[in-house]
mmCIF file with all atom_site columns, C-alpha atoms in Angstrom:
data_model
loop_
_atom_site.group_PDB
_atom_site.id
_atom_site.type_symbol
_atom_site.label_atom_id
_atom_site.label_alt_id
_atom_site.label_comp_id
_atom_site.label_asym_id
_atom_site.label_entity_id
_atom_site.label_seq_id
_atom_site.pdbx_PDB_ins_code
_atom_site.Cartn_x
_atom_site.Cartn_y
_atom_site.Cartn_z
_atom_site.occupancy
_atom_site.B_iso_or_equiv
_atom_site.pdbx_formal_charge
_atom_site.auth_seq_id
_atom_site.auth_comp_id
_atom_site.auth_asym_id
_atom_site.auth_atom_id
_atom_site.pdbx_PDB_model_num
ATOM 1  C CA . MET A 1 1  ? 21.388  -8.682  -36.031 1.00 0.00 ? 559 MET A CA 1
ATOM 2  C CA . ALA A 1 2  ? 20.618  -5.420  -34.334 1.00 0.00 ? 560 ALA A CA 1
ATOM 3  C CA . ASP A 1 3  ? 21.381  -5.078  -30.651 1.00 0.00 ? 561 ASP A CA 1
ATOM 4  C CA . LYS A 1 4  ? 18.268  -5.149  -28.485 1.00 0.00 ? 562 LYS A CA 1
ATOM 5  C CA . PRO A 1 5  ? 17.940  -2.350  -25.917 1.00 0.00 ? 563 PRO A CA 1
ATOM 6  C CA . GLN A 1 6  ? 18.790  -3.397  -22.354 1.00 0.00 ? 564 GLN A CA 1
ATOM 7  C CA . SER A 1 7  ? 16.410  -0.897  -20.731 1.00 0.00 ? 565 SER A CA 1
ATOM 8  C CA . GLY A 1 8  ? 13.321  1.051   -21.655 1.00 0.00 ? 566 GLY A CA 1
ATOM 9  C CA . SER A 1 9  ? 9.582   0.715   -21.292 1.00 0.00 ? 567 SER A CA 1
ATOM 10 C CA . ILE A 1 10 ? 6.804   -1.237  -22.948 1.00 0.00 ? 568 ILE A CA 1
ATOM 11 C CA . LEU A 1 11 ? 3.241   0.032   -22.573 1.00 0.00 ? 569 LEU A CA 1
ATOM 12 C CA . GLY A 1 12 ? 4.410   2.333   -19.788 1.00 0.00 ? 570 GLY A CA 1
ATOM 13 C CA . ILE A 1 13 ? 6.006   -0.456  -17.723 1.00 0.00 ? 571 ILE A CA 1
ATOM 14 C CA . PRO A 1 14 ? 9.762   -0.028  -17.269 1.00 0.00 ? 572 PRO A CA 1
ATOM 15 C CA . TYR A 1 15 ? 12.285  -2.802  -17.776 1.00 0.00 ? 573 TYR A CA 1
ATOM 16 C CA . ASN A 1 16 ? 16.025  -3.002  -17.208 1.00 0.00 ? 574 ASN A CA 1
ATOM 17 C CA . PHE A 1 17 ? 18.172  -6.018  -18.015 1.00 0.00 ? 575 PHE A CA 1
ATOM 18 C CA . GLU A 1 18 ? 21.582  -4.390  -17.606 1.00 0.00 ? 576 GLU A CA 1
ATOM 19 C CA . ARG A 1 19 ? 23.999  -6.266  -15.348 1.00 0.00 ? 577 ARG A CA 1
ATOM 20 C CA . PRO A 1 20 ? 23.105  -5.270  -11.762 1.00 0.00 ? 578 PRO A CA 1
ATOM 21 C CA . SER A 1 21 ? 25.670  -3.856  -9.368  1.00 0.00 ? 579 SER A CA 1
ATOM 22 C CA . LEU A 1 22 ? 25.430  -3.545  -5.589  1.00 0.00 ? 580 LEU A CA 1
ATOM 23 C CA . GLY A 1 23 ? 25.516  0.250   -5.740  1.00 0.00 ? 581 GLY A CA 1
ATOM 24 C CA . ARG A 1 24 ? 22.711  0.384   -8.289  1.00 0.00 ? 582 ARG A CA 1
ATOM 25 C CA . LEU A 1 25 ? 20.596  -2.056  -6.251  1.00 0.00 ? 583 LEU A CA 1
ATOM 26 C CA . ILE A 1 26 ? 20.970  -0.002  -3.065  1.00 0.00 ? 584 ILE A CA 1
ATOM 27 C CA . SER A 1 27 ? 20.411  3.350   -4.729  1.00 0.00 ? 585 SER A CA 1
ATOM 28 C CA . ALA A 1 28 ? 17.309  2.096   -6.531  1.00 0.00 ? 586 ALA A CA 1
ATOM 29 C CA . HIS A 1 29 ? 15.586  1.122   -3.264  1.00 0.00 ? 587 HIS A CA 1
ATOM 30 C CA . TRP A 1 30 ? 16.540  4.312   -1.369  1.00 0.00 ? 588 TRP A CA 1
ATOM 31 C CA . LYS A 1 31 ? 15.422  7.496   -3.145  1.00 0.00 ? 589 LYS A CA 1
ATOM 32 C CA . PRO A 1 32 ? 14.387  10.100  -0.539  1.00 0.00 ? 590 PRO A CA 1
ATOM 33 C CA . GLY A 1 33 ? 12.956  12.624  -3.005  1.00 0.00 ? 591 GLY A CA 1
ATOM 34 C CA . GLU A 1 34 ? 10.680  10.200  -4.861  1.00 0.00 ? 592 GLU A CA 1
ATOM 35 C CA . GLY A 1 35 ? 7.300   8.566   -4.249  1.00 0.00 ? 593 GLY A CA 1
ATOM 36 C CA . MET A 1 36 ? 6.373   5.208   -2.741  1.00 0.00 ? 594 MET A CA 1
ATOM 37 C CA . VAL A 1 37 ? 7.249   3.126   -5.807  1.00 0.00 ? 595 VAL A CA 1
ATOM 38 C CA . VAL A 1 38 ? 10.292  3.426   -8.064  1.00 0.00 ? 596 VAL A CA 1
ATOM 39 C CA . GLU A 1 39 ? 11.574  1.564   -11.117 1.00 0.00 ? 597 GLU A CA 1
ATOM 40 C CA . LYS A 1 40 ? 13.227  -1.773  -10.375 1.00 0.00 ? 598 LYS A CA 1
ATOM 41 C CA . PRO A 1 41 ? 17.019  -1.837  -10.711 1.00 0.00 ? 599 PRO A CA 1
ATOM 42 C CA . PHE A 1 42 ? 16.812  -5.179  -12.531 1.00 0.00 ? 600 PHE A CA 1
ATOM 43 C CA . GLY A 1 43 ? 13.813  -6.822  -14.162 1.00 0.00 ? 601 GLY A CA 1
ATOM 44 C CA . ILE A 1 44 ? 10.373  -5.603  -15.104 1.00 0.00 ? 602 ILE A CA 1
ATOM 45 C CA . GLY A 1 45 ? 8.111   -3.214  -13.198 1.00 0.00 ? 603 GLY A CA 1
ATOM 46 C CA . TYR A 1 46 ? 8.312   -1.256  -9.996  1.00 0.00 ? 604 TYR A CA 1
ATOM 47 C CA . THR A 1 47 ? 9.519   -1.809  -6.420  1.00 0.00 ? 605 THR A CA 1
ATOM 48 C CA . LEU A 1 48 ? 9.100   -0.089  -3.057  1.00 0.00 ? 606 LEU A CA 1
ATOM 49 C CA . ASN A 1 49 ? 11.126  3.003   -2.209  1.00 0.00 ? 607 ASN A CA 1
ATOM 50 C CA . LEU A 1 50 ? 12.380  2.276   1.313   1.00 0.00 ? 608 LEU A CA 1
ATOM 51 C CA . ALA A 1 51 ? 13.092  5.962   1.941   1.00 0.00 ? 609 ALA A CA 1
ATOM 52 C CA . ASN A 1 52 ? 9.324   6.590   1.990   1.00 0.00 ? 610 ASN A CA 1
ATOM 53 C CA . TRP A 1 53 ? 7.422   5.893   5.237   1.00 0.00 ? 611 TRP A CA 1
ATOM 54 C CA . ARG A 1 54 ? 4.416   4.489   3.332   1.00 0.00 ? 612 ARG A CA 1
ATOM 55 C CA . SER A 1 55 ? 6.596   1.675   1.982   1.00 0.00 ? 613 SER A CA 1
ATOM 56 C CA . TRP A 1 56 ? 7.477   0.606   5.525   1.00 0.00 ? 614 TRP A CA 1
ATOM 57 C CA . LEU A 1 57 ? 3.767   0.594   6.361   1.00 0.00 ? 615 LEU A CA 1
ATOM 58 C CA . VAL A 1 58 ? 3.127   -1.742  3.403   1.00 0.00 ? 616 VAL A CA 1
ATOM 59 C CA . VAL A 1 59 ? 5.960   -4.034  4.539   1.00 0.00 ? 617 VAL A CA 1
ATOM 60 C CA . LEU A 1 60 ? 4.563   -4.068  8.098   1.00 0.00 ? 618 LEU A CA 1
ATOM 61 C CA . VAL A 1 61 ? 1.012   -4.920  6.958   1.00 0.00 ? 619 VAL A CA 1
ATOM 62 C CA . ALA A 1 62 ? 2.302   -7.669  4.641   1.00 0.00 ? 620 ALA A CA 1
ATOM 63 C CA . GLY A 1 63 ? 4.393   -9.104  7.499   1.00 0.00 ? 621 GLY A CA 1
ATOM 64 C CA . VAL A 1 64 ? 1.420   -9.130  9.897   1.00 0.00 ? 622 VAL A CA 1
ATOM 65 C CA . LEU A 1 65 ? -0.800  -10.812 7.307   1.00 0.00 ? 623 LEU A CA 1
ATOM 66 C CA . LEU A 1 66 ? 1.869   -13.442 6.611   1.00 0.00 ? 624 LEU A CA 1
ATOM 67 C CA . TRP A 1 67 ? 2.351   -14.069 10.342  1.00 0.00 ? 625 TRP A CA 1
ATOM 68 C CA . GLN A 1 68 ? -1.408  -14.441 10.798  1.00 0.00 ? 626 GLN A CA 1
ATOM 69 C CA . GLU A 1 69 ? -1.734  -16.814 7.823   1.00 0.00 ? 627 GLU A CA 1
ATOM 70 C CA . ARG A 1 70 ? 1.041   -19.080 9.089   1.00 0.00 ? 628 ARG A CA 1
ATOM 71 C CA . GLY A 1 71 ? -0.713  -19.505 12.429  1.00 0.00 ? 629 GLY A CA 1
ATOM 72 C CA . GLY A 1 72 ? 1.135   -16.980 14.541  1.00 0.00 ? 630 GLY A CA 1
ATOM 73 C CA . ALA A 1 73 ? -1.912  -16.543 16.801  1.00 0.00 ? 631 ALA A CA 1
ATOM 74 C CA . ASP A 1 74 ? -2.576  -20.253 17.515  1.00 0.00 ? 632 ASP A CA 1
ATOM 75 C CA . GLY A 1 75 ? -3.335  -19.854 21.202  1.00 0.00 ? 633 GLY A CA 1
ATOM 76 C CA . LEU A 1 76 ? -5.673  -16.888 20.793  1.00 0.00 ? 634 LEU A CA 1
ATOM 77 C CA . ASP A 1 77 ? -8.601  -18.729 19.137  1.00 0.00 ? 635 ASP A CA 1
ATOM 78 C CA . GLU A 1 78 ? -9.369  -21.377 21.772  1.00 0.00 ? 636 GLU A CA 1
ATOM 79 C CA . ASP A 1 79 ? -13.146 -21.002 21.512  1.00 0.00 ? 637 ASP A CA 1
ATOM 80 C CA . ASP A 1 80 ? -13.100 -21.816 17.796  1.00 0.00 ? 638 ASP A CA 1
ATOM 81 C CA . ASP A 1 81 ? -15.835 -24.367 16.972  1.00 0.00 ? 639 ASP A CA 1
ATOM 82 C CA . ALA A 1 82 ? -14.206 -25.702 13.805  1.00 0.00 ? 640 ALA A CA 1
ATOM 83 C CA . ASP A 1 83 ? -13.533 -29.159 15.300  1.00 0.00 ? 641 ASP A CA 1
ATOM 84 C CA . ASP A 1 84 ? -16.952 -29.621 16.921  1.00 0.00 ? 642 ASP A CA 1
ATOM 85 C CA . PRO A 1 85 ? -19.624 -31.709 15.167  1.00 0.00 ? 643 PRO A CA 1
ATOM 86 C CA . VAL A 1 86 ? -22.262 -29.811 13.217  1.00 0.00 ? 644 VAL A CA 1
ATOM 87 C CA . GLU A 1 87 ? -25.956 -30.685 13.298  1.00 0.00 ? 645 GLU A CA 1
ATOM 88 C CA . VAL A 1 88 ? -27.757 -30.305 9.990   1.00 0.00 ? 646 VAL A CA 1
ATOM 89 C CA . VAL A 1 89 ? -31.562 -30.279 9.877   1.00 0.00 ? 647 VAL A CA 1
ATOM 90 C CA . VAL A 1 90 ? -33.247 -30.972 6.538   1.00 0.00 ? 648 VAL A CA 1
ATOM 91 C CA . ASP A 1 91 ? -37.009 -30.381 6.155   1.00 0.00 ? 649 ASP A CA 1
ATOM 92 C CA . ASP A 1 92 ? -38.830 -32.367 3.474   1.00 0.00 ? 650 ASP A CA 1
#
C-alpha cells in the first residue's frame, strides 16, 4: 500500500495529522506577522492566531456570551415577567 500524506489540503481546507509537539503547538498559535486565523497545528481547518489583537476580541466576545448564557447576570433581571401568569383573550 502507498503511504498516505500526513498533511496537505482538500478543497482548500488544510489538514495535518503529523504527531504534534509542544513547540509546534505554541508556534502555530503565535504568529505575529500573519492574519487572524492560521492553519491548525493538528487536525483539520484553521485556528485563531493569538498574536493578532482581533483574535483576543473574538475570545472576549465568546467569553461574554458564554457567561451571559450560563446565567452570569442573574440578579440584574429582577423585573422579568417570565414567572407571572399570562392572560389570553380569545374572540369568537
